[in-house]
mmCIF file of C-alpha atoms and ligand atoms in Angstrom:
data_model
loop_
_atom_site.group_PDB
_atom_site.id
_atom_site.type_symbol
_atom_site.label_atom_id
_atom_site.label_comp_id
_atom_site.label_asym_id
_atom_site.label_seq_id
_atom_site.Cartn_x
_atom_site.Cartn_y
_atom_site.Cartn_z
ATOM 1 C CA MET S 1 0.307 -231.866 -50.140
ATOM 2 C CA ILE S 2 -1.050 -230.119 -53.222
ATOM 3 C CA VAL S 3 -0.969 -232.182 -56.419
ATOM 4 C CA PRO S 4 -1.362 -229.913 -59.461
ATOM 5 C CA GLY S 5 -2.897 -230.947 -62.764
ATOM 6 C CA SER S 6 -0.992 -229.628 -65.775
ATOM 7 C CA ALA S 7 -3.679 -226.998 -66.501
ATOM 8 C CA SER S 8 -3.788 -225.735 -62.893
ATOM 9 C CA GLN S 9 -0.157 -225.073 -62.007
ATOM 10 C CA SER S 10 -0.430 -221.369 -61.098
ATOM 11 C CA LEU S 11 -3.562 -221.881 -59.031
ATOM 12 C CA SER S 12 -2.014 -224.888 -57.272
ATOM 13 C CA ALA S 13 1.095 -222.865 -56.373
ATOM 14 C CA ALA S 14 -1.098 -220.047 -55.017
ATOM 15 C CA LEU S 15 -3.118 -222.568 -53.011
ATOM 16 C CA ALA S 16 0.038 -224.187 -51.603
ATOM 17 C CA THR S 17 1.226 -220.743 -50.444
ATOM 18 C CA GLU S 18 -2.192 -219.896 -49.023
ATOM 19 C CA LEU S 19 -2.339 -223.167 -47.047
ATOM 20 C CA GLY S 20 1.375 -223.461 -46.249
ATOM 21 C CA GLU S 21 1.424 -226.965 -47.786
ATOM 22 C CA PRO S 22 4.058 -228.436 -50.140
ATOM 23 C CA LEU S 23 3.562 -228.773 -53.885
ATOM 24 C CA ALA S 24 4.033 -232.306 -55.230
ATOM 25 C CA PRO S 25 6.769 -232.719 -57.884
ATOM 26 C CA VAL S 26 4.353 -234.054 -60.523
ATOM 27 C CA GLU S 27 5.574 -235.292 -63.889
ATOM 28 C CA PHE S 28 3.559 -235.357 -67.099
ATOM 29 C CA ASP S 29 4.367 -237.487 -70.088
ATOM 30 C CA ARG S 30 2.777 -238.793 -73.245
ATOM 31 C CA PHE S 31 3.395 -242.204 -74.816
ATOM 32 C CA PRO S 32 4.069 -242.496 -78.570
ATOM 33 C CA ASP S 33 0.474 -243.657 -79.121
ATOM 34 C CA GLY S 34 -0.842 -240.455 -77.530
ATOM 35 C CA GLU S 35 -1.826 -241.883 -74.146
ATOM 36 C CA LEU S 36 -1.070 -239.696 -71.126
ATOM 37 C CA MET S 37 0.893 -240.382 -67.957
ATOM 38 C CA GLY S 38 0.634 -238.181 -64.857
ATOM 39 C CA ARG S 39 2.996 -239.279 -62.029
ATOM 40 C CA VAL S 40 3.302 -238.223 -58.396
ATOM 41 C CA PRO S 41 6.755 -239.518 -57.324
ATOM 42 C CA GLY S 42 8.067 -239.396 -53.748
ATOM 43 C CA PHE S 43 4.672 -239.153 -52.143
ATOM 44 C CA GLU S 44 4.319 -240.464 -48.565
ATOM 45 C CA GLY S 45 0.771 -240.097 -47.293
ATOM 46 C CA GLY S 46 -1.197 -237.478 -45.355
ATOM 47 C CA ARG S 47 -3.962 -235.363 -46.877
ATOM 48 C CA VAL S 48 -3.674 -234.914 -50.608
ATOM 49 C CA VAL S 49 -5.410 -232.110 -52.489
ATOM 50 C CA VAL S 50 -5.527 -232.801 -56.225
ATOM 51 C CA VAL S 51 -6.172 -229.552 -58.117
ATOM 52 C CA ALA S 52 -7.091 -229.964 -61.774
ATOM 53 C CA SER S 53 -9.326 -227.919 -64.029
ATOM 54 C CA THR S 54 -10.833 -230.247 -66.596
ATOM 55 C CA VAL S 55 -10.423 -227.895 -69.541
ATOM 56 C CA SER S 56 -10.095 -230.720 -72.085
ATOM 57 C CA SER S 57 -10.795 -234.424 -72.409
ATOM 58 C CA ASP S 58 -7.078 -235.069 -71.766
ATOM 59 C CA ALA S 59 -7.332 -233.055 -68.548
ATOM 60 C CA HIS S 60 -10.165 -235.320 -67.398
ATOM 61 C CA VAL S 61 -8.015 -238.431 -67.902
ATOM 62 C CA GLU S 62 -5.044 -236.771 -66.228
ATOM 63 C CA LEU S 63 -7.159 -235.950 -63.167
ATOM 64 C CA LEU S 64 -8.241 -239.588 -62.840
ATOM 65 C CA GLN S 65 -4.585 -240.651 -63.103
ATOM 66 C CA LEU S 66 -3.401 -238.219 -60.418
ATOM 67 C CA GLN S 67 -6.159 -239.390 -58.053
ATOM 68 C CA ASP S 68 -5.269 -243.014 -58.701
ATOM 69 C CA ALA S 69 -1.539 -242.380 -58.197
ATOM 70 C CA VAL S 70 -2.114 -241.241 -54.587
ATOM 71 C CA LEU S 71 -5.220 -243.229 -53.676
ATOM 72 C CA GLU S 72 -3.657 -246.085 -51.658
ATOM 73 C CA GLN S 73 -1.175 -244.013 -49.633
ATOM 74 C CA ALA S 74 -3.215 -240.887 -48.942
ATOM 75 C CA ASP S 75 -5.085 -240.570 -45.642
ATOM 76 C CA GLU S 76 -7.637 -238.367 -47.413
ATOM 77 C CA VAL S 77 -7.980 -237.285 -51.032
ATOM 78 C CA VAL S 78 -9.705 -233.963 -51.706
ATOM 79 C CA THR S 79 -10.264 -233.163 -55.372
ATOM 80 C CA VAL S 80 -10.522 -229.527 -56.412
ATOM 81 C CA VAL S 81 -11.936 -229.078 -59.917
ATOM 82 C CA PRO S 82 -11.586 -225.282 -60.243
ATOM 83 C CA TYR S 83 -13.239 -225.298 -63.668
ATOM 84 C CA MET S 84 -15.337 -228.356 -64.362
ATOM 85 C CA GLY S 85 -15.537 -229.172 -68.052
ATOM 86 C CA TYR S 86 -18.804 -230.619 -69.371
ATOM 87 C CA ALA S 87 -20.669 -228.958 -66.464
ATOM 88 C CA ARG S 88 -22.947 -227.095 -68.868
ATOM 89 C CA GLN S 89 -24.153 -230.436 -70.254
ATOM 90 C CA ASP S 90 -26.164 -230.918 -67.072
ATOM 91 C CA GLN S 91 -29.348 -232.242 -68.622
ATOM 92 C CA ARG S 92 -30.565 -234.209 -71.625
ATOM 93 C CA PHE S 93 -31.364 -231.394 -74.057
ATOM 94 C CA ARG S 94 -32.268 -233.763 -76.910
ATOM 95 C CA GLU S 95 -33.316 -237.390 -77.002
ATOM 96 C CA GLY S 96 -30.388 -239.798 -76.941
ATOM 97 C CA GLU S 97 -27.932 -237.371 -75.366
ATOM 98 C CA PRO S 98 -25.908 -238.254 -72.267
ATOM 99 C CA ILE S 99 -25.935 -236.084 -69.159
ATOM 100 C CA SER S 100 -22.220 -235.528 -69.582
ATOM 101 C CA ALA S 101 -21.776 -233.634 -66.301
ATOM 102 C CA ARG S 102 -23.140 -236.657 -64.434
ATOM 103 C CA ALA S 103 -20.898 -239.067 -66.356
ATOM 104 C CA VAL S 104 -17.700 -237.193 -65.533
ATOM 105 C CA ALA S 105 -18.792 -236.502 -61.930
ATOM 106 C CA LYS S 106 -19.301 -240.222 -61.332
ATOM 107 C CA ALA S 107 -15.843 -241.014 -62.689
ATOM 108 C CA VAL S 108 -14.156 -238.304 -60.572
ATOM 109 C CA SER S 109 -15.998 -239.536 -57.451
ATOM 110 C CA THR S 110 -14.310 -242.943 -57.635
ATOM 111 C CA GLY S 111 -10.896 -241.517 -56.688
ATOM 112 C CA THR S 112 -11.643 -239.070 -53.907
ATOM 113 C CA ASP S 113 -13.237 -238.502 -50.501
ATOM 114 C CA ARG S 114 -14.700 -235.103 -51.362
ATOM 115 C CA VAL S 115 -14.889 -232.595 -54.198
ATOM 116 C CA LEU S 116 -14.749 -228.804 -54.449
ATOM 117 C CA THR S 117 -15.588 -226.947 -57.634
ATOM 118 C CA VAL S 118 -15.652 -223.200 -58.266
ATOM 119 C CA ASN S 119 -18.800 -221.387 -59.441
ATOM 120 C CA PRO S 120 -20.283 -224.161 -61.562
ATOM 121 C CA HIS S 121 -22.876 -222.978 -64.076
ATOM 122 C CA GLU S 122 -25.546 -224.696 -61.917
ATOM 123 C CA THR S 123 -24.757 -225.704 -58.323
ATOM 124 C CA GLY S 124 -27.082 -228.696 -58.878
ATOM 125 C CA ILE S 125 -24.220 -230.479 -60.673
ATOM 126 C CA CYS S 126 -22.731 -231.138 -57.208
ATOM 127 C CA ASP S 127 -25.509 -233.727 -56.770
ATOM 128 C CA PHE S 128 -24.016 -235.769 -59.626
ATOM 129 C CA PHE S 129 -20.963 -236.646 -57.510
ATOM 130 C CA THR S 130 -21.327 -239.727 -55.326
ATOM 131 C CA VAL S 131 -19.063 -238.191 -52.631
ATOM 132 C CA PRO S 132 -19.677 -234.867 -50.827
ATOM 133 C CA CYS S 133 -19.259 -231.921 -53.199
ATOM 134 C CA GLU S 134 -19.321 -228.193 -52.428
ATOM 135 C CA ALA S 135 -19.437 -225.194 -54.787
ATOM 136 C CA VAL S 136 -16.921 -222.469 -53.902
ATOM 137 C CA ASP S 137 -17.974 -218.883 -54.704
ATOM 138 C CA ALA S 138 -14.914 -217.016 -55.983
ATOM 139 C CA ALA S 139 -16.826 -214.284 -57.848
ATOM 140 C CA GLY S 140 -16.118 -211.662 -55.172
ATOM 141 C CA ARG S 141 -12.399 -211.978 -55.975
ATOM 142 C CA LEU S 142 -13.108 -210.313 -59.342
ATOM 143 C CA ALA S 143 -13.509 -206.941 -57.613
ATOM 144 C CA THR S 144 -9.774 -206.922 -56.751
ATOM 145 C CA PRO S 145 -8.358 -205.781 -60.119
ATOM 146 C CA LEU S 146 -11.086 -203.189 -60.794
ATOM 147 C CA PRO S 147 -10.005 -199.515 -60.655
ATOM 148 C CA GLU S 148 -10.905 -197.818 -57.375
ATOM 149 C CA ASP S 149 -12.375 -194.782 -59.132
ATOM 150 C CA LEU S 150 -15.159 -196.299 -61.256
ATOM 151 C CA VAL S 151 -17.732 -193.620 -62.089
ATOM 152 C CA ASP S 152 -21.220 -194.371 -60.711
ATOM 153 C CA PRO S 153 -20.577 -198.104 -61.288
ATOM 154 C CA LEU S 154 -23.236 -200.412 -62.659
ATOM 155 C CA PHE S 155 -22.649 -204.166 -62.199
ATOM 156 C CA LEU S 156 -24.477 -206.172 -64.848
ATOM 157 C CA SER S 157 -24.865 -209.848 -65.607
ATOM 158 C CA PRO S 158 -25.624 -210.779 -69.216
ATOM 159 C CA ASP S 159 -28.510 -213.002 -68.093
ATOM 160 C CA ALA S 160 -30.736 -213.431 -65.045
ATOM 161 C CA GLY S 161 -28.888 -216.618 -63.998
ATOM 162 C CA ALA S 162 -25.672 -214.755 -63.213
ATOM 163 C CA ILE S 163 -27.140 -211.860 -61.208
ATOM 164 C CA ASP S 164 -25.892 -213.369 -57.928
ATOM 165 C CA LEU S 165 -22.351 -213.207 -59.335
ATOM 166 C CA ALA S 166 -22.815 -209.518 -60.225
ATOM 167 C CA GLU S 167 -24.036 -208.958 -56.667
ATOM 168 C CA SER S 168 -20.994 -210.749 -55.239
ATOM 169 C CA VAL S 169 -18.629 -208.525 -57.247
ATOM 170 C CA ARG S 170 -20.560 -205.353 -56.316
ATOM 171 C CA ASP S 171 -20.559 -206.361 -52.633
ATOM 172 C CA ALA S 172 -16.807 -206.974 -52.730
ATOM 173 C CA TYR S 173 -16.251 -203.663 -54.584
ATOM 174 C CA GLY S 174 -18.366 -201.885 -51.981
ATOM 175 C CA VAL S 175 -20.574 -199.595 -54.029
ATOM 176 C CA GLY S 176 -22.744 -199.687 -57.167
ATOM 177 C CA GLU S 177 -26.050 -200.681 -58.703
ATOM 178 C CA VAL S 178 -26.789 -204.239 -59.912
ATOM 179 C CA ASP S 179 -28.941 -205.217 -62.900
ATOM 180 C CA TYR S 180 -29.077 -207.786 -65.707
ATOM 181 C CA PHE S 181 -29.842 -208.320 -69.378
ATOM 182 C CA GLU S 182 -32.479 -210.764 -70.626
ATOM 183 C CA LYS S 183 -30.771 -213.337 -72.860
ATOM 184 C CA THR S 184 -32.120 -215.624 -75.566
ATOM 185 C CA ARG S 185 -29.626 -218.093 -77.028
ATOM 186 C CA LEU S 186 -30.142 -218.492 -80.794
ATOM 187 C CA SER S 187 -27.291 -220.972 -81.414
ATOM 188 C CA SER S 188 -24.033 -222.032 -79.779
ATOM 189 C CA THR S 189 -22.386 -218.836 -81.082
ATOM 190 C CA GLU S 190 -25.315 -216.395 -81.300
ATOM 191 C CA VAL S 191 -27.314 -214.720 -78.548
ATOM 192 C CA GLU S 192 -29.897 -211.951 -78.402
ATOM 193 C CA LEU S 193 -29.832 -209.606 -75.410
ATOM 194 C CA THR S 194 -32.478 -207.196 -74.165
ATOM 195 C CA PRO S 195 -30.862 -204.435 -72.098
ATOM 196 C CA SER S 196 -31.878 -203.801 -68.507
ATOM 197 C CA ASP S 197 -33.828 -200.677 -67.546
ATOM 198 C CA ALA S 198 -30.834 -199.179 -65.749
ATOM 199 C CA ALA S 199 -29.485 -195.941 -67.224
ATOM 200 C CA VAL S 200 -25.918 -196.431 -68.474
ATOM 201 C CA GLU S 201 -25.011 -193.071 -70.006
ATOM 202 C CA ASN S 202 -21.690 -191.698 -68.724
ATOM 203 C CA ARG S 203 -21.372 -194.503 -66.163
ATOM 204 C CA ASP S 204 -18.729 -197.219 -65.839
ATOM 205 C CA ALA S 205 -20.167 -200.707 -66.338
ATOM 206 C CA VAL S 206 -18.780 -203.967 -64.955
ATOM 207 C CA LEU S 207 -20.082 -207.062 -66.730
ATOM 208 C CA VAL S 208 -19.943 -210.279 -64.689
ATOM 209 C CA ASP S 209 -20.527 -213.845 -65.892
ATOM 210 C CA ASP S 210 -19.499 -217.308 -64.759
ATOM 211 C CA ILE S 211 -17.757 -218.149 -68.036
ATOM 212 C CA ILE S 212 -16.751 -216.536 -71.287
ATOM 213 C CA ALA S 213 -16.695 -219.329 -73.862
ATOM 214 C CA THR S 214 -17.101 -218.039 -77.440
ATOM 215 C CA GLY S 215 -17.452 -214.464 -76.186
ATOM 216 C CA SER S 216 -20.783 -214.039 -78.012
ATOM 217 C CA THR S 217 -22.724 -213.195 -74.857
ATOM 218 C CA MET S 218 -20.270 -210.678 -73.450
ATOM 219 C CA SER S 219 -19.480 -208.944 -76.755
ATOM 220 C CA GLU S 220 -23.209 -208.494 -77.422
ATOM 221 C CA ALA S 221 -23.620 -206.967 -73.954
ATOM 222 C CA VAL S 222 -20.645 -204.639 -74.535
ATOM 223 C CA ARG S 223 -22.130 -203.487 -77.853
ATOM 224 C CA HIS S 224 -25.476 -202.653 -76.210
ATOM 225 C CA LEU S 225 -23.759 -200.669 -73.471
ATOM 226 C CA HIS S 226 -21.758 -198.589 -75.956
ATOM 227 C CA ALA S 227 -24.889 -197.943 -78.043
ATOM 228 C CA ASP S 228 -26.505 -196.580 -74.860
ATOM 229 C CA GLY S 229 -23.619 -194.209 -74.082
ATOM 230 C CA VAL S 230 -21.657 -196.071 -71.395
ATOM 231 C CA ARG S 231 -18.364 -194.474 -70.260
ATOM 232 C CA ALA S 232 -16.271 -197.691 -70.164
ATOM 233 C CA VAL S 233 -16.953 -201.424 -69.885
ATOM 234 C CA HIS S 234 -14.906 -203.734 -67.654
ATOM 235 C CA VAL S 235 -15.537 -207.416 -68.353
ATOM 236 C CA THR S 236 -15.080 -209.925 -65.534
ATOM 237 C CA THR S 237 -15.549 -213.674 -65.460
ATOM 238 C CA VAL S 238 -14.766 -216.492 -63.072
ATOM 239 C CA HIS S 239 -13.787 -218.912 -65.858
ATOM 240 C CA PRO S 240 -11.982 -217.162 -68.771
ATOM 241 C CA MET S 241 -12.239 -220.016 -71.263
ATOM 242 C CA LEU S 242 -11.991 -217.541 -74.167
ATOM 243 C CA ALA S 243 -12.389 -220.184 -76.870
ATOM 244 C CA THR S 244 -11.723 -219.542 -80.552
ATOM 245 C CA SER S 245 -12.035 -215.806 -81.365
ATOM 246 C CA ALA S 246 -13.603 -214.691 -78.069
ATOM 247 C CA GLN S 247 -10.883 -212.166 -77.250
ATOM 248 C CA THR S 248 -11.073 -210.611 -80.713
ATOM 249 C CA LYS S 249 -14.866 -210.345 -80.426
ATOM 250 C CA LEU S 250 -14.512 -208.543 -77.114
ATOM 251 C CA ALA S 251 -11.776 -206.233 -78.387
ATOM 252 C CA ARG S 252 -13.867 -205.347 -81.449
ATOM 253 C CA ALA S 253 -16.870 -204.627 -79.222
ATOM 254 C CA GLY S 254 -14.727 -202.150 -77.245
ATOM 255 C CA VAL S 255 -13.844 -203.382 -73.748
ATOM 256 C CA GLU S 256 -11.711 -201.365 -71.355
ATOM 257 C CA ALA S 257 -10.265 -204.511 -69.735
ATOM 258 C CA ILE S 258 -10.972 -208.222 -69.203
ATOM 259 C CA HIS S 259 -10.371 -209.801 -65.791
ATOM 260 C CA GLY S 260 -10.658 -213.488 -64.930
ATOM 261 C CA THR S 261 -9.636 -215.872 -62.179
ATOM 262 C CA ASP S 262 -7.039 -218.619 -62.512
ATOM 263 C CA THR S 263 -9.591 -221.473 -62.577
ATOM 264 C CA ILE S 264 -8.617 -221.378 -66.251
ATOM 265 C CA GLU S 265 -5.080 -220.079 -66.720
ATOM 266 C CA ARG S 266 -5.118 -217.419 -69.418
ATOM 267 C CA ALA S 267 -3.356 -214.081 -69.976
ATOM 268 C CA VAL S 268 -6.386 -212.307 -68.431
ATOM 269 C CA SER S 269 -6.316 -214.454 -65.240
ATOM 270 C CA ASP S 270 -5.121 -211.626 -63.027
ATOM 271 C CA VAL S 271 -6.837 -212.716 -59.820
ATOM 272 C CA SER S 272 -6.508 -216.013 -57.966
ATOM 273 C CA ALA S 273 -9.403 -218.148 -56.742
ATOM 274 C CA ALA S 274 -6.970 -219.705 -54.198
ATOM 275 C CA PRO S 275 -8.110 -217.719 -51.113
ATOM 276 C CA ALA S 276 -11.746 -218.654 -51.766
ATOM 277 C CA ILE S 277 -10.841 -222.343 -52.232
ATOM 278 C CA ALA S 278 -8.569 -222.347 -49.174
ATOM 279 C CA ASP S 279 -11.549 -221.390 -46.984
ATOM 280 C CA TYR S 280 -13.010 -224.839 -47.726
ATOM 281 C CA LEU S 281 -9.807 -226.799 -46.993
HETATM 282 C C1 LIG Q 301 -24.555 -219.363 -69.933
HETATM 283 O O1 LIG Q 301 -25.667 -219.038 -69.527
HETATM 284 C C2 LIG Q 301 -23.304 -218.893 -69.277
HETATM 285 O O2 LIG Q 301 -23.566 -218.225 -68.078
HETATM 286 C C3 LIG Q 301 -22.498 -217.983 -70.167
HETATM 287 O O3 LIG Q 301 -23.213 -216.766 -70.369
HETATM 288 C C4 LIG Q 301 -22.247 -218.609 -71.502
HETATM 289 O O4 LIG Q 301 -21.863 -219.930 -71.380
HETATM 290 C C5 LIG Q 301 -21.193 -217.821 -72.259
HETATM 291 O O5 LIG Q 301 -20.980 -218.432 -73.488
HETATM 292 P P1 LIG Q 301 -20.459 -217.616 -74.724
HETATM 293 O O6 LIG Q 301 -19.222 -216.897 -74.301
HETATM 294 O O7 LIG Q 301 -20.190 -218.671 -75.751
HETATM 295 O O8 LIG Q 301 -21.547 -216.674 -75.157
#
């Protein structure tokens, strides 16, 4: 049985179809004091797959509640965290800070037998869980919505860390060159990019990153590509967080299209990570 978190209802439905398993009739409520209640009524045992992207602090609490609701009756609890919030806080950057990814991973581990998460920023965060955890690679799925007739396509990641994702998308697309920008982060909303050596003039570019948060990284990359004479820029991301004015920044920079998976359910989530997750279940 698939138990969906409130932020992962489309992905859970796609996963239920993919696996041929029923969807639990979950109920979500909020008490007058603001506290949450996630219920899983009519549940009778077997393997339970809780699917919940932790896109907010409330979503973290809701995930713990859903795990706890099925814990005693389930034969096995598998927790799928398609997008793991706080995963980018994976080290102590300044004295006195928590390693937030470790804190939430420990809490999630208490209610499950194993964990799957999709393209975390660093796969090392899997080590923070105290139960087995695997990182699912869904990046290749991002090739699906791309036009078939891209001109001399160039697949680019906006930093060296995401080049494997650009390779995954190129491999799934079937043809194209892969390269990356050098990135220096100046603040949480400002980045400086140095373009790759690859020629971009009159070519179609596909930018690939694990997450678009404020959109600063991607919009800067799009601007560079246009300055260098690119034909069109398709932006793809596994986790389309698109916080604050990210979509406006990208539109102003001049993107042809934005494609994301349903690890975070947004208007641009036009491809499902479900088939990639199902391979691990
Ligand atoms: C960081 O290295 C990540 O891969 C993303 O590039 C980054 O988190 C995107 O953030 P933003 O959209 O705020 O620039």
